[in-house]
Tab-separated table of C-alpha atoms in Angstrom:
chain	number	residue	atom	x	y	z
A	1	MET	CA	18.721	273.827	-181.012
A	2	THR	CA	21.453	273.075	-178.505
A	3	GLU	CA	19.193	270.524	-176.813
A	4	ILE	CA	18.877	268.572	-180.055
A	5	THR	CA	22.623	268.665	-180.611
A	6	THR	CA	23.267	267.579	-177.032
A	7	LYS	CA	20.772	264.724	-177.348
A	8	GLU	CA	22.277	263.603	-180.665
A	9	THR	CA	25.761	263.750	-179.184
A	10	ARG	CA	24.656	261.730	-176.170
A	11	ASN	CA	23.045	259.084	-178.398
A	12	SER	CA	26.139	258.958	-180.573
A	13	GLU	CA	28.366	258.469	-177.535
A	14	TRP	CA	26.156	255.625	-176.254
A	15	LYS	CA	26.308	253.899	-179.638
A	16	LYS	CA	30.094	254.196	-179.707
A	17	LEU	CA	30.374	252.852	-176.160
A	18	LEU	CA	28.130	249.872	-176.880
A	19	LEU	CA	29.969	249.126	-180.122
A	20	LEU	CA	33.285	249.204	-178.302
A	21	ALA	CA	32.030	247.109	-175.385
A	22	PHE	CA	30.287	244.386	-177.389
A	23	VAL	CA	32.316	244.265	-180.619
A	24	GLY	CA	35.716	245.890	-180.214
A	25	LEU	CA	36.678	244.563	-176.807
A	26	PRO	CA	35.823	240.892	-177.519
A	27	ILE	CA	37.829	241.031	-180.765
A	28	VAL	CA	40.844	242.497	-178.957
A	29	MET	CA	40.596	239.960	-176.120
A	30	PHE	CA	40.324	237.088	-178.604
A	31	GLY	CA	43.476	238.328	-180.315
A	32	VAL	CA	45.346	238.592	-177.011
A	33	ILE	CA	44.350	235.072	-175.951
A	34	VAL	CA	45.243	233.551	-179.332
A	35	THR	CA	48.609	235.326	-179.346
A	36	TYR	CA	49.395	234.108	-175.825
A	37	GLY	CA	48.447	230.541	-176.739
A	38	LEU	CA	50.592	230.651	-179.864
A	39	ILE	CA	53.591	231.952	-177.936
A	40	VAL	CA	53.233	229.248	-175.266
A	41	ARG	CA	52.842	226.521	-177.883
A	42	LEU	CA	55.876	227.671	-179.871
A	43	LEU	CA	57.950	227.825	-176.689
A	44	GLN	CA	56.893	224.269	-175.872
A	45	VAL	CA	57.742	222.985	-179.326
A	46	PHE	CA	61.100	224.703	-179.774
A	47	LEU	CA	62.558	225.391	-176.320
A	48	ILE	CA	60.880	223.795	-173.333
A	49	GLY	CA	59.564	220.542	-174.745
A	50	LEU	CA	56.043	219.232	-174.999
A	51	PRO	CA	54.269	218.411	-171.738
A	52	GLY	CA	54.335	214.727	-170.870
A	53	ALA	CA	57.124	213.926	-173.319
């Protein structure tokens, strides 16, 4: 019985890892990149000035 539980736990951990690696992490990275771009753009518009202007 412990072998079944251990195997189920191992499968569950793999599913969680794959979900995090292929769904969670890309969503977080997208959010970080968008936030950085927004901050840079707002700084250009309000403080630094647009490039080439």
